Amino acid sequence: MSQPLYLSGYWLLLLLFMPLAVYSGFRMLLGVMRKGEGGKERDWSVPQLEFETGAMSTVHRWDVRFKLASFLVLAFVVVSLQHHQTALAALLLAFCGYRAACIPWRRGFKRLLGMSGFLSMFLLMLPLTAVRQPDDLLLIFGQLEWLSFNLRGLDLAVLIILRATTVAMLMEPLLATAPLPVTLAGLSRMGVPQRITELLLITHRYLYVFVHEARRMQIGMEVRGFLKTSNIATLRTVGNFVGMLFVRSFERTERVYSAMMARGYQGHWPQPVSFRATTTDYYKTALCLALGILLLGCDRLLLVGG
Amino acid sequence: MHISDGVLPTTIALGCYAASAAICTWSVKRTRSEDLPKVAVLTAAFFVASLVHLPFGPTSVHLLIPGLVGALLGPSAFLAIALGLVLQCLLFQFGGLTALGANLLMMGLPALLAGLVFYRFKGTGRKQRIWVGALCGGGATIFSALLLAVLLASGGEDFYGVAKLALGAHIPVVLIEAGVSAMVVSFLLKVKPEILDIPFVMKEKP
């Protein structure tokens, strides 16, 4: 039998506000951090992947191929964890790794912000809609019998958030500690077709070009008094804006391609990066894999035990 | 909406990776090698277009444009969306690293379908093209919302509520997407109608 626990309606309000609070808390944190940088506007900013600290941490010196392999395995281990205890341990380890890579926390927070909307949805919906099972602890608010707050659902939501946060925390040490071309070269050594990694580089490069172009167009629209609202005129203007962006980009592709041909492009680029693995790389990777196996092992043991 | 890490069961995440890798390979094969850099440059433009936020009542939604990508790129659309999503994951954490395959299927399959529908039914008249453009934009969004709901529901019965909410949250997006797609098609018909004639990558060499 479920064990209903009767509470007053205030608790319901409190619990419903929790996801909202998490989400807006993140927004505020980011706003505070942005104020420190001189109060830049929100839109159109695409972060730089690579981050120059000048620091050469252990993670910076790690061979990219080994780093990629270890972090990918760890990411999949983390999302397979089924218990809070192990997921929390993984999160703490990820924080340690993050610290070891000498990356400012602001970048990690931005990543968390990117997911916060999606994850708030789970925090809101899972406790209310999780299927009632015999030994669930239910909170029922006053007369609202149909609306019960299932603590197992809340547990599930928290577990998902722990896993997502851990993987997000792994992303920064993985990507920010080497230039993107080097990371992608490492990826192509690991079996991803070189063509794909080259295309990623081109896209990444032109991303900033088009962001710049779009920002210019947007400034032009704003000085002409354009204000986004929910009406047909906005749709038409945004349609024209996007269409113009496409037309310009289609014309640009021809010029880019000619320029590439003129510089001797023959379907692939020379690979300037050469990798050499040292024993330390093997040690670091072995450490990561051992941690992963340990986490997964503990997790499965908990499953048997609990 | 992008699926983040830790939501999908690991087997589903890995399966989606395999499926999207296979479709991506097909998509690259269908693209002529000299067109690949061009697709990459266009992807950057699509990426920027997807950063545009539109207010809808109290909230704002951002454009998804799978329909337009499909209509403009045909079979290469899947590749373009793959490139875009990888970068969104790497830069913003929109969509998790382990859920990349699932996100790719969710956006890429509707784009391919929209491309197919657009070239089949676009006809020659201006009105008809605009209507088909709106249909592709809205339809692709509905399809991707359905795929999202199915993927979320794969986590078990507990996730059905979330899946329903995610589906419902896409209703405003579908409306805006259809509207913007129609406007973009109408703009392109005025300014550069030839890019709507045949998919970019199927064009004959000049």
Coordinates of C-alpha atoms in Angstrom, one line a residue:
Chain A
M1 CA 0.0 0.0 0.0
S2 CA 1.1 3.6 -0.6
Q3 CA 1.6 5.5 2.6
P4 CA -0.1 8.9 2.1
L5 CA 1.2 11.7 4.2
Y6 CA -1.3 14.5 4.6
L7 CA 0.2 18.0 4.6
S8 CA -1.3 21.5 4.3
G9 CA -1.6 23.2 0.9
Y10 CA 1.3 25.5 1.6
W11 CA 3.7 22.7 1.1
L12 CA 2.3 22.2 -2.3
L13 CA 3.1 25.8 -3.2
L14 CA 6.5 25.4 -1.8
L15 CA 7.3 22.3 -3.7
L16 CA 5.9 23.7 -6.9
F17 CA 8.1 26.8 -6.6
M18 CA 11.2 24.7 -6.1
P19 CA 12.0 24.2 -9.9
L20 CA 11.2 27.8 -10.5
A21 CA 13.6 28.8 -7.8
V22 CA 16.3 26.6 -9.2
Y23 CA 15.9 28.0 -12.6
S24 CA 15.7 31.7 -11.6
G25 CA 18.6 31.2 -9.1
F26 CA 20.8 30.1 -12.0
R27 CA 19.6 33.1 -14.1
M28 CA 20.4 35.5 -11.2
L29 CA 23.8 33.9 -10.6
L30 CA 24.7 34.4 -14.2
G31 CA 23.4 38.0 -14.1
V32 CA 25.5 38.8 -11.1
M33 CA 28.6 37.3 -12.9
R34 CA 27.8 39.2 -16.0
K35 CA 27.5 42.5 -14.0
G36 CA 31.1 41.9 -12.9
E37 CA 32.2 41.8 -16.5
G38 CA 30.6 45.2 -17.2
G39 CA 26.9 44.3 -17.8
K40 CA 26.9 42.9 -21.3
E41 CA 23.6 42.1 -23.0
R42 CA 22.4 38.6 -23.1
D43 CA 21.7 37.7 -26.7
W44 CA 24.0 36.6 -29.5
S45 CA 27.0 35.7 -27.4
V46 CA 28.5 32.5 -28.4
P47 CA 31.1 31.4 -25.9
Q48 CA 34.7 30.6 -26.9
L49 CA 35.4 27.0 -26.3
E50 CA 39.0 27.3 -25.6
F51 CA 40.1 29.1 -22.5
E52 CA 43.5 30.6 -22.0
T53 CA 44.5 30.5 -18.4
G54 CA 48.2 30.3 -19.1
A55 CA 48.1 27.4 -16.6
M56 CA 49.4 24.1 -17.8
S57 CA 47.5 21.8 -15.5
T58 CA 47.6 18.0 -15.5
V59 CA 44.5 18.0 -17.8
H60 CA 46.1 20.4 -20.2
R61 CA 49.2 18.1 -20.6
W62 CA 47.1 15.0 -21.1
D63 CA 47.2 13.6 -24.7
V64 CA 44.0 14.6 -26.4
R65 CA 43.1 11.1 -27.6
F66 CA 43.5 9.6 -24.1
K67 CA 41.5 12.5 -22.6
L68 CA 38.7 12.1 -25.1
A69 CA 38.5 8.3 -24.6
S70 CA 38.5 8.6 -20.8
F71 CA 36.0 11.4 -20.6
L72 CA 33.6 9.7 -23.0
V73 CA 33.7 6.4 -21.1
L74 CA 33.2 8.4 -17.8
A75 CA 30.2 10.2 -19.3
F76 CA 28.5 7.0 -20.2
V77 CA 29.4 5.5 -16.8
V78 CA 27.9 8.5 -15.1
V79 CA 24.6 8.3 -17.0
S80 CA 24.3 4.6 -16.1
L81 CA 24.5 5.2 -12.4
Q82 CA 21.3 4.3 -10.6
H83 CA 21.8 5.5 -7.1
H84 CA 22.1 8.9 -5.5
Q85 CA 25.1 8.0 -3.4
T86 CA 27.2 7.0 -6.4
A87 CA 25.9 9.8 -8.5
L88 CA 26.8 12.3 -5.8
A89 CA 30.3 10.7 -5.5
A90 CA 30.7 11.1 -9.3
L91 CA 29.7 14.7 -9.1
L92 CA 32.2 15.4 -6.3
L93 CA 34.9 13.7 -8.4
A94 CA 33.9 15.8 -11.4
F95 CA 34.2 18.9 -9.3
C96 CA 37.7 17.8 -8.3
G97 CA 38.6 17.2 -12.0
Y98 CA 37.2 20.6 -12.9
R99 CA 39.3 22.3 -10.2
A100 CA 42.4 20.4 -11.3
A101 CA 41.9 21.7 -14.9
C102 CA 42.2 25.4 -13.6
I103 CA 39.0 26.5 -15.3
P104 CA 36.9 29.4 -13.8
W105 CA 33.6 28.3 -12.3
R106 CA 31.7 30.8 -14.4
R107 CA 32.1 28.6 -17.5
G108 CA 30.7 25.6 -15.7
F109 CA 27.7 27.6 -14.4
K110 CA 26.9 28.7 -17.9
R111 CA 26.7 25.1 -19.0
L112 CA 24.4 24.3 -16.1
L113 CA 22.2 27.3 -17.1
G114 CA 22.0 25.8 -20.6
M115 CA 20.3 22.7 -19.1
S116 CA 18.4 24.3 -16.3
G117 CA 15.2 24.9 -18.2
F118 CA 15.0 21.3 -19.4
L119 CA 15.9 19.9 -16.0
S120 CA 13.4 22.1 -14.1
M121 CA 10.7 20.4 -16.1
F122 CA 11.7 17.1 -14.6
L123 CA 11.9 18.5 -11.1
L124 CA 8.3 19.9 -11.6
M125 CA 6.7 17.0 -13.4
L126 CA 8.2 13.8 -12.1
P127 CA 7.0 14.1 -8.5
L128 CA 3.5 14.9 -9.6
T129 CA 3.2 12.4 -12.4
A130 CA 5.3 9.4 -11.4
V131 CA 3.3 6.3 -11.3
R132 CA 2.3 5.3 -7.7
Q133 CA 3.9 2.1 -6.6
P134 CA 3.0 0.2 -3.5
D135 CA 5.9 1.4 -1.3
D136 CA 6.0 5.0 -2.4
L137 CA 5.9 7.8 0.0
L138 CA 3.2 10.2 -1.1
L139 CA 2.5 13.7 0.1
I140 CA -1.1 14.7 -0.2
F141 CA -2.2 18.3 0.3
G142 CA -5.3 19.0 2.2
Q143 CA -8.4 18.1 0.1
L144 CA -6.5 17.7 -3.1
E145 CA -6.6 13.9 -3.2
W146 CA -5.9 13.7 -7.0
L147 CA -2.7 15.7 -6.7
S148 CA -0.1 13.8 -4.8
F149 CA 3.6 14.6 -4.5
N150 CA 5.5 11.3 -5.0
L151 CA 8.8 11.4 -3.2
R152 CA 10.1 8.6 -5.5
G153 CA 9.5 10.9 -8.4
L154 CA 11.5 13.6 -6.7
D155 CA 14.3 11.1 -6.1
L156 CA 14.3 10.2 -9.7
A157 CA 14.4 13.9 -10.8
V158 CA 17.3 14.6 -8.4
L159 CA 19.2 11.6 -9.8
I160 CA 18.7 12.9 -13.3
I161 CA 19.9 16.3 -12.3
L162 CA 23.0 14.8 -10.6
R163 CA 23.9 12.8 -13.7
A164 CA 23.4 15.8 -16.0
T165 CA 25.4 18.1 -13.8
T166 CA 28.3 15.6 -13.6
V167 CA 28.5 15.2 -17.3
A168 CA 28.3 19.0 -17.8
M169 CA 31.1 19.4 -15.4
L170 CA 33.2 16.9 -17.4
M171 CA 32.7 18.9 -20.6
E172 CA 34.8 22.0 -19.6
P173 CA 38.0 20.1 -18.7
L174 CA 37.5 18.0 -21.8
L175 CA 37.1 21.0 -24.3
A176 CA 38.6 24.0 -22.7
T177 CA 42.0 22.5 -22.1
A178 CA 43.0 22.1 -25.7
P179 CA 42.4 24.2 -28.9
L180 CA 39.4 22.9 -30.8
P181 CA 41.4 21.8 -33.9
V182 CA 43.6 19.7 -31.6
T183 CA 40.6 18.1 -29.9
L184 CA 39.0 17.4 -33.3
A185 CA 42.3 16.0 -34.7
G186 CA 42.3 13.7 -31.7
L187 CA 38.8 12.7 -32.4
S188 CA 39.6 11.8 -36.0
R189 CA 42.5 9.7 -34.8
M190 CA 40.0 7.8 -32.7
G191 CA 37.9 6.7 -35.7
V192 CA 35.6 9.6 -36.4
P193 CA 35.9 10.4 -40.2
Q194 CA 38.4 13.2 -40.7
R195 CA 35.9 14.8 -43.1
I196 CA 33.4 15.3 -40.3
T197 CA 35.9 16.8 -37.9
E198 CA 37.0 19.2 -40.7
L199 CA 33.4 20.2 -41.4
L200 CA 32.9 20.9 -37.7
L201 CA 35.9 23.2 -37.7
I202 CA 34.6 25.1 -40.7
T203 CA 31.1 25.4 -39.1
H204 CA 32.7 26.5 -35.8
R205 CA 34.8 29.1 -37.6
Y206 CA 31.9 30.6 -39.6
L207 CA 29.6 30.6 -36.6
Y208 CA 31.3 33.6 -35.2
V209 CA 31.2 35.3 -38.7
F210 CA 27.4 34.8 -39.0
V211 CA 26.8 35.8 -35.3
H212 CA 28.6 39.0 -36.1
E213 CA 26.6 39.5 -39.3
A214 CA 23.3 38.8 -37.5
R215 CA 24.2 41.2 -34.8
R216 CA 24.8 43.9 -37.3
M217 CA 21.4 43.2 -39.0
Q218 CA 19.8 43.2 -35.6
I219 CA 21.3 46.6 -34.7
G220 CA 20.0 47.9 -38.0
M221 CA 16.5 46.6 -37.3
E222 CA 16.6 48.1 -33.8
V223 CA 17.6 51.6 -34.9
R224 CA 14.7 51.5 -37.3
G225 CA 12.4 50.9 -34.4
F226 CA 11.8 47.2 -34.6
L227 CA 10.4 45.7 -31.4
K228 CA 9.7 42.0 -31.1
T229 CA 6.1 41.3 -30.0
S230 CA 3.6 38.4 -30.7
N231 CA 2.1 39.5 -34.0
I232 CA 2.2 38.8 -37.7
A233 CA 4.5 41.8 -38.4
T234 CA 7.2 40.4 -36.1
L235 CA 6.9 37.0 -37.8
R236 CA 7.3 38.7 -41.2
T237 CA 10.3 40.8 -40.1
V238 CA 12.0 37.8 -38.5
G239 CA 11.2 35.7 -41.6
N240 CA 12.9 38.3 -43.7
F241 CA 15.8 38.5 -41.3
V242 CA 16.4 34.7 -41.4
G243 CA 15.9 34.6 -45.2
M244 CA 18.4 37.4 -45.6
L245 CA 20.8 35.5 -43.4
F246 CA 20.4 32.4 -45.7
V247 CA 20.8 34.4 -48.9
R248 CA 24.0 35.9 -47.6
S249 CA 25.3 32.6 -46.4
F250 CA 24.5 30.9 -49.7
E251 CA 26.4 33.6 -51.6
R252 CA 29.2 33.4 -49.1
T253 CA 29.6 29.6 -49.6
E254 CA 30.7 30.2 -53.2
R255 CA 33.3 32.8 -52.2
V256 CA 34.6 30.6 -49.3
Y257 CA 34.9 27.6 -51.6
S258 CA 36.8 29.6 -54.2
A259 CA 39.1 30.9 -51.6
M260 CA 39.7 27.4 -50.3
M261 CA 40.4 26.1 -53.8
A262 CA 42.8 29.0 -54.4
R263 CA 44.7 28.0 -51.3
G264 CA 45.1 24.5 -52.6
Y265 CA 42.2 22.7 -50.9
Q266 CA 42.0 19.1 -52.1
G267 CA 39.2 17.6 -50.1
H268 CA 41.2 17.4 -46.9
W269 CA 43.5 19.5 -44.8
P270 CA 47.0 18.8 -43.7
Q271 CA 47.1 17.6 -40.1
P272 CA 49.7 19.7 -38.3
V273 CA 49.1 18.0 -35.0
S274 CA 51.2 15.0 -34.1
F275 CA 50.4 13.1 -31.0
R276 CA 52.8 11.2 -28.8
A277 CA 51.6 9.3 -25.8
T278 CA 53.7 9.2 -22.7
T279 CA 53.5 6.8 -19.8
T280 CA 51.7 9.6 -17.7
D281 CA 48.9 9.6 -20.3
Y282 CA 48.4 5.9 -19.7
Y283 CA 48.4 6.4 -16.0
K284 CA 45.9 9.2 -16.1
T285 CA 43.6 7.2 -18.4
A286 CA 44.0 4.1 -16.2
L287 CA 43.0 6.2 -13.2
C288 CA 39.9 7.5 -14.9
L289 CA 38.9 4.1 -16.1
A290 CA 39.5 2.6 -12.6
L291 CA 37.3 5.4 -11.1
G292 CA 34.6 4.6 -13.6
I293 CA 34.7 0.9 -12.9
L294 CA 34.7 1.6 -9.2
L295 CA 31.7 3.9 -9.5
L296 CA 29.8 1.4 -11.6
G297 CA 30.7 -1.5 -9.3
C298 CA 29.6 0.4 -6.2
D299 CA 26.4 1.3 -8.0
R300 CA 25.6 -2.3 -8.9
L301 CA 26.5 -3.5 -5.4
L302 CA 24.0 -1.0 -4.0
L303 CA 21.4 -2.3 -6.3
V304 CA 22.0 -5.8 -4.9
G305 CA 22.2 -4.6 -1.3
G306 CA 19.3 -2.1 -1.4
Chain B
M1 CA 14.0 21.3 -26.5
H2 CA 17.2 19.3 -26.3
I3 CA 17.5 16.1 -24.2
S4 CA 20.2 16.5 -21.6
D5 CA 22.4 13.9 -20.1
G6 CA 21.2 11.4 -17.6
V7 CA 17.6 11.2 -18.9
L8 CA 17.6 8.4 -21.4
P9 CA 18.5 4.8 -20.5
T10 CA 22.0 4.1 -21.6
T11 CA 21.0 1.4 -24.0
I12 CA 18.6 3.8 -25.8
A13 CA 21.3 6.5 -25.9
L14 CA 23.8 4.1 -27.4
G15 CA 21.3 2.8 -29.9
C16 CA 20.4 6.3 -31.0
Y17 CA 24.1 7.0 -31.5
A18 CA 24.4 4.0 -33.8
A19 CA 21.3 4.9 -35.8
S20 CA 22.3 8.5 -36.2
A21 CA 25.8 7.6 -37.2
A22 CA 24.4 5.3 -39.9
I23 CA 22.1 8.0 -41.3
C24 CA 24.8 10.6 -41.1
T25 CA 27.1 8.4 -43.2
W26 CA 24.3 8.1 -45.7
S27 CA 23.9 11.8 -45.7
V28 CA 27.6 12.4 -46.3
K29 CA 27.6 9.9 -49.2
R30 CA 24.7 11.7 -50.8
T31 CA 26.6 15.0 -50.7
R32 CA 29.2 15.6 -53.3
S33 CA 32.6 16.0 -51.7
E34 CA 33.1 19.5 -53.1
D35 CA 29.9 20.6 -51.6
L36 CA 30.8 19.5 -48.1
P37 CA 32.6 22.7 -47.1
K38 CA 29.6 24.7 -48.4
V39 CA 27.2 22.6 -46.3
A40 CA 29.4 23.4 -43.3
V41 CA 29.3 27.1 -44.0
L42 CA 25.5 27.0 -44.4
T43 CA 25.2 25.1 -41.1
A44 CA 26.8 28.0 -39.3
A45 CA 24.0 30.3 -40.7
F46 CA 21.3 27.8 -39.6
F47 CA 22.9 27.7 -36.2
V48 CA 22.7 31.4 -35.9
A49 CA 19.1 31.5 -37.1
S50 CA 18.3 29.0 -34.4
L51 CA 19.6 31.5 -31.8
V52 CA 16.8 33.9 -32.7
H53 CA 14.2 34.1 -29.9
L54 CA 10.6 35.2 -30.5
P55 CA 8.3 36.3 -27.8
F56 CA 5.1 34.3 -27.4
G57 CA 2.9 35.7 -24.8
P58 CA 4.8 35.7 -21.5
T59 CA 7.6 33.4 -22.6
S60 CA 9.9 33.3 -25.6
V61 CA 10.7 30.4 -27.9
H62 CA 13.7 30.0 -30.2
L63 CA 13.5 28.9 -33.8
L64 CA 14.2 25.3 -34.6
I65 CA 14.1 25.5 -38.4
P66 CA 14.5 21.8 -39.2
G67 CA 11.8 22.2 -41.9
L68 CA 13.7 25.0 -43.6
V69 CA 17.0 23.1 -43.4
G70 CA 15.4 20.1 -45.0
A71 CA 13.9 22.2 -47.7
L72 CA 17.1 24.0 -48.5
L73 CA 19.6 21.1 -48.2
G74 CA 17.6 17.9 -49.1
P75 CA 19.6 14.8 -48.1
S76 CA 22.5 16.8 -46.7
A77 CA 20.2 18.3 -44.0
F78 CA 21.0 15.4 -41.6
L79 CA 24.7 16.2 -41.8
A80 CA 24.0 19.9 -41.3
I81 CA 21.9 19.2 -38.3
A82 CA 24.5 16.8 -36.9
L83 CA 27.2 19.5 -37.2
G84 CA 24.9 22.1 -35.6
L85 CA 23.9 19.9 -32.7
V86 CA 27.4 18.8 -31.9
L87 CA 28.4 22.5 -31.6
Q88 CA 25.4 23.4 -29.6
C89 CA 26.3 20.6 -27.2
L90 CA 29.9 21.7 -27.1
L91 CA 29.3 25.4 -26.7
F92 CA 26.1 25.8 -24.7
Q93 CA 25.4 22.3 -23.3
F94 CA 22.1 22.4 -25.1
G95 CA 21.6 18.7 -25.3
G96 CA 23.9 16.3 -23.5
L97 CA 27.0 14.6 -24.7
T98 CA 25.6 11.1 -24.2
A99 CA 22.2 12.2 -25.6
L100 CA 23.7 13.6 -28.8
G101 CA 22.5 10.6 -30.9
A102 CA 19.0 10.9 -29.6
N103 CA 18.9 14.7 -30.2
L104 CA 20.2 14.1 -33.7
L105 CA 17.5 11.6 -34.6
M106 CA 14.9 13.9 -33.1
M107 CA 15.9 16.9 -35.3
G108 CA 17.4 15.2 -38.3
L109 CA 14.6 12.8 -39.3
P110 CA 12.0 15.6 -39.4
A111 CA 14.4 17.6 -41.5
L112 CA 14.8 14.8 -44.0
L113 CA 11.1 14.2 -44.2
A114 CA 10.4 18.0 -44.6
G115 CA 12.9 18.1 -47.5
L116 CA 11.1 15.2 -49.1
V117 CA 7.7 16.7 -48.7
F118 CA 8.8 20.1 -49.9
Y119 CA 10.3 18.9 -53.1
R120 CA 7.3 16.6 -53.8
F121 CA 4.6 19.1 -53.3
K122 CA 6.1 22.5 -53.8
G123 CA 4.6 22.9 -57.3
T124 CA 5.3 26.0 -59.2
G125 CA 2.9 28.7 -57.8
R126 CA 4.1 31.2 -55.3
K127 CA 1.1 30.7 -52.9
Q128 CA 1.5 26.9 -53.0
R129 CA 5.2 27.1 -52.2
I130 CA 4.5 29.3 -49.2
W131 CA 1.8 27.0 -47.9
V132 CA 4.0 23.9 -48.4
G133 CA 6.9 25.8 -46.6
A134 CA 4.6 26.5 -43.7
L135 CA 3.5 22.9 -43.6
C136 CA 7.1 21.7 -43.6
G137 CA 8.1 24.1 -40.9
G138 CA 5.1 23.2 -38.6
G139 CA 5.0 19.5 -39.5
A140 CA 8.7 19.0 -38.9
T141 CA 8.3 20.6 -35.5
I142 CA 5.4 18.3 -34.7
F143 CA 7.3 15.3 -35.8
S144 CA 10.3 16.2 -33.7
A145 CA 8.1 16.9 -30.7
L146 CA 6.6 13.4 -31.1
L147 CA 10.0 11.9 -31.3
L148 CA 11.0 13.8 -28.2
A149 CA 8.0 12.5 -26.4
V150 CA 8.7 8.9 -27.5
L151 CA 12.3 9.1 -26.4
L152 CA 11.4 10.6 -23.0
A153 CA 8.8 7.9 -22.5
S154 CA 11.4 5.2 -23.2
G155 CA 12.6 5.9 -19.6
G156 CA 9.6 4.1 -18.2
E157 CA 6.1 4.8 -17.1
D158 CA 7.2 7.5 -14.7
F159 CA 8.2 9.7 -17.5
Y160 CA 4.9 9.7 -19.3
G161 CA 3.9 13.0 -17.6
V162 CA 7.0 14.7 -18.6
A163 CA 6.7 13.5 -22.2
K164 CA 3.1 14.9 -22.3
L165 CA 4.3 18.2 -20.9
A166 CA 7.1 18.4 -23.5
L167 CA 4.7 17.6 -26.3
G168 CA 2.3 20.4 -25.1
A169 CA 5.2 22.9 -24.7
H170 CA 5.8 22.5 -28.5
I171 CA 2.4 23.9 -29.5
P172 CA 3.5 27.5 -29.5
V173 CA 6.7 26.5 -31.2
V174 CA 4.8 24.8 -34.0
L175 CA 2.7 27.9 -34.7
I176 CA 5.7 30.2 -34.7
E177 CA 7.8 27.8 -36.7
A178 CA 5.1 27.4 -39.4
G179 CA 4.7 31.2 -39.6
V180 CA 8.4 32.0 -39.8
S181 CA 8.9 29.2 -42.4
A182 CA 6.2 30.7 -44.6
M183 CA 7.7 34.1 -44.3
V184 CA 11.2 32.9 -45.1
V185 CA 10.0 31.0 -48.1
S186 CA 8.1 34.0 -49.3
F187 CA 11.2 36.2 -48.8
L188 CA 13.4 33.7 -50.6
L189 CA 10.9 33.5 -53.5
K190 CA 11.2 37.3 -53.9
V191 CA 15.0 37.6 -53.5
K192 CA 16.7 34.4 -54.6
P193 CA 14.1 31.9 -55.9
E194 CA 16.6 29.5 -57.4
I195 CA 17.8 28.2 -54.0
L196 CA 14.3 26.7 -53.5
D197 CA 14.3 25.0 -56.9
I198 CA 16.4 22.0 -56.2
P199 CA 18.2 21.0 -53.0
F200 CA 21.5 22.8 -52.8
V201 CA 23.6 19.7 -53.0
M202 CA 21.8 18.2 -56.0
K203 CA 22.6 21.1 -58.3
E204 CA 24.4 20.4 -61.5
K205 CA 27.9 21.7 -61.7
P206 CA 28.0 25.1 -63.5

